[in-house]
Amino acid sequence: MNNIPTPQFLLGTMSWIAYGYFYGAQIPEGFGSNSSSSDPWQLFVNTLESCKSGHYKSLNKLTQFLLPPVDENLSEACFALMADAGSVNEREFIARALQEGPLDVLPIAADAAGASGNLALVPLMRDAWRRVADRRQHLRIGLAIARLMEPPGGAIAALAEKFTPDPAERERLIKRGGRYAELAQQHGEQTNDFEQAVNDRYNELSGRFARDIYLWRGQPFNLREMIEEMYQHVTGPQAGMLGGLFIPMRRKVEATTGWNMSPCFNQGIFNPLGAAAVLDDIVENVSIDHFEIGRKYFFGRRIE
């Protein structure tokens, strides 16, 4: 991929550990103000700030940065924004990326598909899981599916890391050589446990919910319930050990409400006390009942 330097104030953005949808320092004057800029990060900042204000048309300008040979950090950021603020057009692009994208992009696209909360993307995520050949890629895609469809500790997450290519794919990888061939030879027997778990859960949820319902862990997204769960995590006896579980929930709440949740982490380290204070602020200052269960919002505005 081309090396496109990330501006210093943007470092950590979209990692959901440091700054999320906010910045590590003040935006330089004029940075991102030109919607026709040829600088990728300037265009990204322009689009992000436009989406925060309820203007989403510029999202389509980001599609040029979502696939190689662009910078991976930029691709991650653009996919994340399209997942959280995008509507039908952006979901269609994510779907195409899952179908046609190169192997290295599939886990990023799958993360976006899972974050979009759209059940219709699950079959494409499952097929992307089948296509990749690296155990880490399998795990990332599998966990993205799990976060969309089941509570923590479910069967999908437990099986996500299995590497079980079909015979034709295994033969192709062996001919390709290198580490992919080694992986294919190590994991030659085909098992369908993961795909069966995904299919069973998908069929169950498809029978229960309409396609336009915004899902999280197999249920219509409920902001109040999520905040209550997060508060239990940060005030419990093992609060300092739950940063990994907290990160995707922080992303959901921050994207939905637009509340700056950066104090939940201190230089990348989970800060339970800071997180508890942030959650208290949200409850006291945000009209949580404004957010309809099962509907997607970005910075307080509903996404159709």
mmCIF file of C-alpha atoms in Angstrom:
data_model
loop_
_atom_site.group_PDB
_atom_site.id
_atom_site.type_symbol
_atom_site.label_atom_id
_atom_site.label_comp_id
_atom_site.label_asym_id
_atom_site.label_seq_id
_atom_site.Cartn_x
_atom_site.Cartn_y
_atom_site.Cartn_z
ATOM 1 C CA MET A 1 0.000 0.000 0.000
ATOM 2 C CA ASN A 2 1.091 3.570 -0.588
ATOM 3 C CA ASN A 3 2.446 5.394 2.447
ATOM 4 C CA ILE A 4 0.091 8.312 3.068
ATOM 5 C CA PRO A 5 1.302 10.050 6.260
ATOM 6 C CA THR A 6 -1.382 10.397 8.912
ATOM 7 C CA PRO A 7 -1.520 13.938 10.366
ATOM 8 C CA GLN A 8 -0.291 14.022 13.968
ATOM 9 C CA PHE A 9 -3.595 15.238 15.391
ATOM 10 C CA LEU A 10 -5.368 12.290 13.733
ATOM 11 C CA LEU A 11 -3.134 9.595 15.200
ATOM 12 C CA GLY A 12 -5.330 7.239 17.201
ATOM 13 C CA THR A 13 -8.506 8.296 15.458
ATOM 14 C CA MET A 14 -10.675 5.291 14.538
ATOM 15 C CA SER A 15 -8.679 3.028 16.838
ATOM 16 C CA TRP A 16 -11.531 3.349 19.363
ATOM 17 C CA ILE A 17 -8.872 3.392 22.044
ATOM 18 C CA ALA A 18 -7.432 6.863 21.875
ATOM 19 C CA TYR A 19 -9.817 9.383 20.345
ATOM 20 C CA GLY A 20 -12.508 7.634 18.330
ATOM 21 C CA TYR A 21 -14.406 10.205 16.291
ATOM 22 C CA PHE A 22 -12.507 13.053 17.912
ATOM 23 C CA TYR A 23 -8.894 14.195 17.654
ATOM 24 C CA GLY A 24 -5.699 14.072 19.636
ATOM 25 C CA ALA A 25 -5.141 17.809 19.224
ATOM 26 C CA GLN A 26 -6.850 20.830 17.765
ATOM 27 C CA ILE A 27 -7.453 20.636 14.011
ATOM 28 C CA PRO A 28 -5.067 23.043 12.251
ATOM 29 C CA GLU A 29 -6.857 26.081 10.884
ATOM 30 C CA GLY A 30 -8.290 25.342 7.448
ATOM 31 C CA PHE A 31 -7.483 21.616 7.557
ATOM 32 C CA GLY A 32 -10.349 19.716 5.944
ATOM 33 C CA SER A 33 -12.227 22.851 4.919
ATOM 34 C CA ASN A 34 -11.843 22.167 1.197
ATOM 35 C CA SER A 35 -14.347 19.510 0.131
ATOM 36 C CA SER A 36 -12.571 19.074 -3.209
ATOM 37 C CA SER A 37 -9.074 18.683 -1.753
ATOM 38 C CA SER A 38 -6.844 16.032 -3.304
ATOM 39 C CA ASP A 39 -5.292 15.277 0.095
ATOM 40 C CA PRO A 40 -6.940 12.051 1.394
ATOM 41 C CA TRP A 41 -6.855 12.953 5.081
ATOM 42 C CA GLN A 42 -8.142 16.466 4.454
ATOM 43 C CA LEU A 43 -11.050 14.994 2.532
ATOM 44 C CA PHE A 44 -11.682 12.472 5.294
ATOM 45 C CA VAL A 45 -11.791 15.186 7.972
ATOM 46 C CA ASN A 46 -14.102 17.278 5.781
ATOM 47 C CA THR A 47 -16.431 14.302 5.356
ATOM 48 C CA LEU A 48 -16.350 13.368 9.047
ATOM 49 C CA GLU A 49 -17.193 16.885 10.158
ATOM 50 C CA SER A 50 -19.955 17.090 7.540
ATOM 51 C CA CYS A 51 -21.466 13.849 8.831
ATOM 52 C CA LYS A 52 -21.325 15.147 12.393
ATOM 53 C CA SER A 53 -23.467 18.054 11.176
ATOM 54 C CA GLY A 54 -25.977 15.780 9.446
ATOM 55 C CA HIS A 55 -24.699 16.102 5.863
ATOM 56 C CA TYR A 56 -23.843 12.696 4.391
ATOM 57 C CA LYS A 57 -23.569 13.230 0.639
ATOM 58 C CA SER A 58 -19.787 13.503 0.743
ATOM 59 C CA LEU A 59 -19.453 9.924 2.021
ATOM 60 C CA ASN A 60 -19.288 8.683 -1.570
ATOM 61 C CA LYS A 61 -16.029 10.591 -2.005
ATOM 62 C CA LEU A 62 -14.342 8.214 0.413
ATOM 63 C CA THR A 63 -14.831 5.108 -1.704
ATOM 64 C CA GLN A 64 -11.627 5.850 -3.621
ATOM 65 C CA PHE A 65 -9.650 5.359 -0.387
ATOM 66 C CA LEU A 66 -11.198 2.079 0.730
ATOM 67 C CA LEU A 67 -9.229 -0.391 -1.359
ATOM 68 C CA PRO A 68 -5.510 -0.883 -2.067
ATOM 69 C CA PRO A 69 -3.129 0.668 -2.877
ATOM 70 C CA VAL A 70 -4.207 3.308 -0.341
ATOM 71 C CA ASP A 71 -2.984 3.531 3.240
ATOM 72 C CA GLU A 72 -4.455 0.928 5.588
ATOM 73 C CA ASN A 73 -5.090 3.470 8.369
ATOM 74 C CA LEU A 74 -7.077 5.628 5.981
ATOM 75 C CA SER A 75 -8.988 2.636 4.662
ATOM 76 C CA GLU A 76 -9.909 1.596 8.220
ATOM 77 C CA ALA A 77 -11.102 5.114 9.044
ATOM 78 C CA CYS A 78 -13.194 5.457 5.894
ATOM 79 C CA PHE A 79 -14.822 2.052 6.268
ATOM 80 C CA ALA A 80 -15.666 2.834 9.904
ATOM 81 C CA LEU A 81 -17.302 6.145 9.032
ATOM 82 C CA MET A 82 -19.303 4.610 6.199
ATOM 83 C CA ALA A 83 -20.500 1.865 8.549
ATOM 84 C CA ASP A 84 -21.593 4.230 11.309
ATOM 85 C CA ALA A 85 -22.942 7.155 9.284
ATOM 86 C CA GLY A 86 -23.799 5.496 5.974
ATOM 87 C CA SER A 87 -27.161 4.442 4.632
ATOM 88 C CA VAL A 88 -28.136 2.198 1.709
ATOM 89 C CA ASN A 89 -25.481 3.389 -0.763
ATOM 90 C CA GLU A 90 -22.662 2.885 1.714
ATOM 91 C CA ARG A 91 -23.927 -0.550 2.722
ATOM 92 C CA GLU A 92 -23.954 -1.493 -0.950
ATOM 93 C CA PHE A 93 -20.311 -0.457 -1.263
ATOM 94 C CA ILE A 94 -19.395 -2.481 1.831
ATOM 95 C CA ALA A 95 -21.214 -5.434 0.270
ATOM 96 C CA ARG A 96 -19.200 -5.077 -2.952
ATOM 97 C CA ALA A 97 -15.978 -4.889 -0.967
ATOM 98 C CA LEU A 98 -16.862 -8.155 0.770
ATOM 99 C CA GLN A 99 -17.615 -9.795 -2.569
ATOM 100 C CA GLU A 100 -14.842 -8.389 -4.723
ATOM 101 C CA GLY A 101 -12.177 -6.960 -2.428
ATOM 102 C CA PRO A 102 -8.674 -8.419 -2.050
ATOM 103 C CA LEU A 103 -8.006 -10.700 0.919
ATOM 104 C CA ASP A 104 -6.282 -8.028 3.007
ATOM 105 C CA VAL A 105 -9.336 -5.765 2.781
ATOM 106 C CA LEU A 106 -11.929 -8.392 3.723
ATOM 107 C CA PRO A 107 -11.403 -8.164 7.517
ATOM 108 C CA ILE A 108 -11.718 -4.359 7.385
ATOM 109 C CA ALA A 109 -14.860 -4.596 5.275
ATOM 110 C CA ALA A 110 -16.269 -7.259 7.614
ATOM 111 C CA ASP A 111 -15.709 -5.004 10.625
ATOM 112 C CA ALA A 112 -17.641 -2.310 8.794
ATOM 113 C CA ALA A 113 -20.419 -4.728 7.887
ATOM 114 C CA GLY A 114 -20.759 -5.809 11.499
ATOM 115 C CA ALA A 115 -20.744 -2.224 12.752
ATOM 116 C CA SER A 116 -23.452 -1.306 10.245
ATOM 117 C CA GLY A 117 -25.825 -3.543 12.206
ATOM 118 C CA ASN A 118 -27.373 -4.832 8.994
ATOM 119 C CA LEU A 119 -28.298 -8.516 9.064
ATOM 120 C CA ALA A 120 -28.453 -8.770 5.272
ATOM 121 C CA LEU A 121 -24.638 -8.473 5.109
ATOM 122 C CA VAL A 122 -24.039 -11.622 7.172
ATOM 123 C CA PRO A 123 -23.986 -14.099 4.239
ATOM 124 C CA LEU A 124 -21.334 -11.955 2.539
ATOM 125 C CA MET A 125 -19.314 -11.780 5.754
ATOM 126 C CA ARG A 126 -19.524 -15.561 6.063
ATOM 127 C CA ASP A 127 -18.316 -15.969 2.469
ATOM 128 C CA ALA A 128 -15.455 -13.544 3.148
ATOM 129 C CA TRP A 129 -14.501 -15.640 6.185
ATOM 130 C CA ARG A 130 -14.352 -18.649 3.886
ATOM 131 C CA ARG A 131 -12.089 -16.851 1.394
ATOM 132 C CA VAL A 132 -9.349 -15.647 3.726
ATOM 133 C CA ALA A 133 -6.443 -17.906 4.556
ATOM 134 C CA ASP A 134 -4.869 -16.315 7.609
ATOM 135 C CA ARG A 135 -5.995 -17.363 11.092
ATOM 136 C CA ARG A 136 -6.004 -13.761 12.323
ATOM 137 C CA GLN A 137 -8.209 -12.737 9.418
ATOM 138 C CA HIS A 138 -10.575 -15.597 10.179
ATOM 139 C CA LEU A 139 -10.782 -14.480 13.785
ATOM 140 C CA ARG A 140 -11.392 -10.820 12.974
ATOM 141 C CA ILE A 141 -14.157 -11.580 10.478
ATOM 142 C CA GLY A 142 -15.704 -14.190 12.751
ATOM 143 C CA LEU A 143 -15.772 -11.823 15.719
ATOM 144 C CA ALA A 144 -17.360 -9.113 13.574
ATOM 145 C CA ILE A 145 -20.144 -11.560 12.733
ATOM 146 C CA ALA A 146 -20.456 -12.563 16.377
ATOM 147 C CA ARG A 147 -20.783 -8.969 17.613
ATOM 148 C CA LEU A 148 -23.629 -8.459 15.183
ATOM 149 C CA MET A 149 -25.510 -11.678 15.928
ATOM 150 C CA GLU A 150 -24.861 -13.103 19.402
ATOM 151 C CA PRO A 151 -24.076 -12.198 23.029
ATOM 152 C CA PRO A 152 -20.456 -12.569 24.213
ATOM 153 C CA GLY A 153 -19.251 -16.147 24.572
ATOM 154 C CA GLY A 154 -21.489 -17.584 21.869
ATOM 155 C CA ALA A 155 -20.821 -20.416 19.434
ATOM 156 C CA ILE A 156 -19.874 -18.150 16.530
ATOM 157 C CA ALA A 157 -17.100 -16.421 18.461
ATOM 158 C CA ALA A 158 -15.830 -19.744 19.814
ATOM 159 C CA LEU A 159 -15.479 -21.188 16.307
ATOM 160 C CA ALA A 160 -14.311 -18.015 14.529
ATOM 161 C CA GLU A 161 -10.612 -18.863 14.432
ATOM 162 C CA LYS A 162 -10.927 -22.223 12.701
ATOM 163 C CA PHE A 163 -9.145 -22.433 9.401
ATOM 164 C CA THR A 164 -11.152 -24.804 7.209
ATOM 165 C CA PRO A 165 -10.945 -24.025 3.487
ATOM 166 C CA ASP A 166 -12.936 -26.066 1.018
ATOM 167 C CA PRO A 167 -10.853 -28.527 -1.043
ATOM 168 C CA ALA A 168 -10.626 -26.299 -4.118
ATOM 169 C CA GLU A 169 -9.494 -23.324 -2.062
ATOM 170 C CA ARG A 170 -6.983 -25.473 -0.174
ATOM 171 C CA GLU A 171 -5.476 -26.699 -3.437
ATOM 172 C CA ARG A 172 -5.228 -23.136 -4.756
ATOM 173 C CA LEU A 173 -3.427 -22.007 -1.615
ATOM 174 C CA ILE A 174 -0.989 -24.915 -1.726
ATOM 175 C CA LYS A 175 -0.089 -24.034 -5.321
ATOM 176 C CA ARG A 176 0.362 -20.407 -4.301
ATOM 177 C CA GLY A 177 3.132 -21.413 -1.912
ATOM 178 C CA GLY A 178 4.577 -19.577 1.062
ATOM 179 C CA ARG A 179 2.828 -19.237 4.402
ATOM 180 C CA TYR A 180 -0.613 -19.686 2.845
ATOM 181 C CA ALA A 181 0.416 -23.123 1.594
ATOM 182 C CA GLU A 182 1.728 -24.027 5.046
ATOM 183 C CA LEU A 183 -1.535 -22.971 6.669
ATOM 184 C CA ALA A 184 -3.596 -24.891 4.125
ATOM 185 C CA GLN A 185 -1.554 -28.052 4.698
ATOM 186 C CA GLN A 186 -1.852 -27.728 8.472
ATOM 187 C CA HIS A 187 -5.610 -27.334 8.340
ATOM 188 C CA GLY A 188 -6.597 -29.625 5.532
ATOM 189 C CA GLU A 189 -9.722 -31.272 6.874
ATOM 190 C CA GLN A 190 -12.870 -29.419 6.028
ATOM 191 C CA THR A 191 -15.294 -28.754 8.867
ATOM 192 C CA ASN A 192 -18.395 -26.612 8.681
ATOM 193 C CA ASP A 193 -19.017 -25.942 12.370
ATOM 194 C CA PHE A 194 -18.469 -22.198 12.105
ATOM 195 C CA GLU A 195 -20.541 -21.749 8.983
ATOM 196 C CA GLN A 196 -23.296 -23.918 10.419
ATOM 197 C CA ALA A 197 -23.385 -21.793 13.577
ATOM 198 C CA VAL A 198 -23.564 -18.618 11.485
ATOM 199 C CA ASN A 199 -26.279 -20.035 9.226
ATOM 200 C CA ASP A 200 -28.392 -21.255 12.138
ATOM 201 C CA ARG A 201 -28.215 -17.923 13.919
ATOM 202 C CA TYR A 202 -28.819 -15.978 10.712
ATOM 203 C CA ASN A 203 -31.946 -18.004 9.949
ATOM 204 C CA GLU A 204 -33.195 -17.492 13.489
ATOM 205 C CA LEU A 205 -32.675 -13.726 13.450
ATOM 206 C CA SER A 206 -34.062 -13.350 9.920
ATOM 207 C CA GLY A 207 -37.288 -14.870 11.175
ATOM 208 C CA ARG A 208 -37.482 -12.481 14.112
ATOM 209 C CA PHE A 209 -36.383 -9.094 12.774
ATOM 210 C CA ALA A 210 -36.973 -6.999 9.678
ATOM 211 C CA ARG A 211 -33.959 -6.319 7.462
ATOM 212 C CA ASP A 212 -33.851 -2.613 8.392
ATOM 213 C CA ILE A 213 -33.476 -3.202 12.151
ATOM 214 C CA TYR A 214 -30.146 -2.026 13.555
ATOM 215 C CA LEU A 215 -28.730 -5.039 15.402
ATOM 216 C CA TRP A 216 -26.104 -5.491 18.096
ATOM 217 C CA ARG A 217 -25.366 -8.904 19.608
ATOM 218 C CA GLY A 218 -28.481 -10.357 18.021
ATOM 219 C CA GLN A 219 -30.889 -7.783 19.440
ATOM 220 C CA PRO A 220 -32.173 -4.387 18.254
ATOM 221 C CA PHE A 221 -29.646 -1.824 19.444
ATOM 222 C CA ASN A 222 -30.766 -0.246 22.724
ATOM 223 C CA LEU A 223 -28.721 2.764 23.847
ATOM 224 C CA ARG A 224 -30.015 2.801 27.403
ATOM 225 C CA GLU A 225 -29.307 -0.886 27.976
ATOM 226 C CA MET A 226 -25.813 -0.529 26.522
ATOM 227 C CA ILE A 227 -24.943 2.381 28.803
ATOM 228 C CA GLU A 228 -26.223 0.435 31.807
ATOM 229 C CA GLU A 229 -24.099 -2.576 30.832
ATOM 230 C CA MET A 230 -21.035 -0.399 30.315
ATOM 231 C CA TYR A 231 -21.527 1.187 33.720
ATOM 232 C CA GLN A 232 -21.635 -2.245 35.338
ATOM 233 C CA HIS A 233 -18.364 -3.106 33.606
ATOM 234 C CA VAL A 234 -16.512 0.011 34.727
ATOM 235 C CA THR A 235 -17.689 -0.139 38.338
ATOM 236 C CA GLY A 236 -17.305 -3.896 38.863
ATOM 237 C CA PRO A 237 -14.419 -5.657 40.646
ATOM 238 C CA GLN A 238 -12.664 -6.552 37.381
ATOM 239 C CA ALA A 239 -13.134 -3.184 35.693
ATOM 240 C CA GLY A 240 -9.484 -2.735 34.755
ATOM 241 C CA MET A 241 -9.491 -6.003 32.783
ATOM 242 C CA LEU A 242 -12.479 -5.213 30.575
ATOM 243 C CA GLY A 243 -10.985 -2.672 28.181
ATOM 244 C CA GLY A 244 -11.237 -5.016 25.196
ATOM 245 C CA LEU A 245 -14.927 -5.633 25.825
ATOM 246 C CA PHE A 246 -15.548 -1.931 26.396
ATOM 247 C CA ILE A 247 -13.994 -0.702 23.129
ATOM 248 C CA PRO A 248 -16.722 -1.747 20.634
ATOM 249 C CA MET A 249 -19.434 -0.529 23.026
ATOM 250 C CA ARG A 250 -17.676 2.825 23.329
ATOM 251 C CA ARG A 251 -17.733 3.093 19.545
ATOM 252 C CA LYS A 252 -21.487 2.415 19.409
ATOM 253 C CA VAL A 253 -22.345 4.974 22.070
ATOM 254 C CA GLU A 254 -19.987 7.640 20.732
ATOM 255 C CA ALA A 255 -21.195 7.264 17.146
ATOM 256 C CA THR A 256 -24.830 7.242 18.244
ATOM 257 C CA THR A 257 -24.772 10.208 20.609
ATOM 258 C CA GLY A 258 -21.795 12.231 19.396
ATOM 259 C CA TRP A 259 -20.494 12.443 22.956
ATOM 260 C CA ASN A 260 -16.703 12.627 23.248
ATOM 261 C CA MET A 261 -15.664 9.484 25.110
ATOM 262 C CA SER A 262 -11.898 9.947 24.845
ATOM 263 C CA PRO A 263 -11.469 10.158 28.667
ATOM 264 C CA CYS A 264 -12.412 6.452 28.834
ATOM 265 C CA PHE A 265 -8.797 5.789 27.870
ATOM 266 C CA ASN A 266 -5.608 7.442 29.043
ATOM 267 C CA GLN A 267 -2.810 7.192 26.453
ATOM 268 C CA GLY A 268 -4.397 4.006 25.143
ATOM 269 C CA ILE A 269 -4.898 2.452 28.600
ATOM 270 C CA PHE A 270 -8.449 1.742 29.758
ATOM 271 C CA ASN A 271 -9.461 4.190 32.516
ATOM 272 C CA PRO A 272 -12.487 2.808 34.403
ATOM 273 C CA LEU A 273 -12.941 5.917 36.561
ATOM 274 C CA GLY A 274 -12.802 8.184 33.538
ATOM 275 C CA ALA A 275 -15.248 5.905 31.729
ATOM 276 C CA ALA A 276 -17.691 5.985 34.658
ATOM 277 C CA ALA A 277 -17.564 9.796 34.687
ATOM 278 C CA VAL A 278 -18.216 9.932 30.933
ATOM 279 C CA LEU A 279 -21.205 7.598 31.230
ATOM 280 C CA ASP A 280 -22.598 9.714 34.088
ATOM 281 C CA ASP A 281 -22.271 12.798 31.886
ATOM 282 C CA ILE A 282 -24.111 11.108 29.025
ATOM 283 C CA VAL A 283 -27.000 10.023 31.252
ATOM 284 C CA GLU A 284 -27.279 13.506 32.747
ATOM 285 C CA ASN A 285 -26.991 15.490 29.524
ATOM 286 C CA VAL A 286 -28.306 13.342 26.663
ATOM 287 C CA SER A 287 -31.986 12.626 26.073
ATOM 288 C CA ILE A 288 -31.578 8.861 25.799
ATOM 289 C CA ASP A 289 -35.269 8.272 25.128
ATOM 290 C CA HIS A 290 -34.841 10.265 21.904
ATOM 291 C CA PHE A 291 -33.038 7.263 20.409
ATOM 292 C CA GLU A 292 -35.506 4.704 19.123
ATOM 293 C CA ILE A 293 -34.572 1.080 19.811
ATOM 294 C CA GLY A 294 -33.367 -0.753 16.703
ATOM 295 C CA ARG A 295 -32.645 2.410 14.704
ATOM 296 C CA LYS A 296 -29.247 3.814 13.766
ATOM 297 C CA TYR A 297 -28.156 7.341 14.656
ATOM 298 C CA PHE A 298 -24.975 9.264 14.032
ATOM 299 C CA PHE A 299 -24.165 12.134 16.375
ATOM 300 C CA GLY A 300 -27.785 12.268 17.473
ATOM 301 C CA ARG A 301 -29.364 12.206 14.015
ATOM 302 C CA ARG A 302 -31.228 9.216 12.680
ATOM 303 C CA ILE A 303 -29.769 7.406 9.678
ATOM 304 C CA GLU A 304 -32.352 6.016 7.272
#
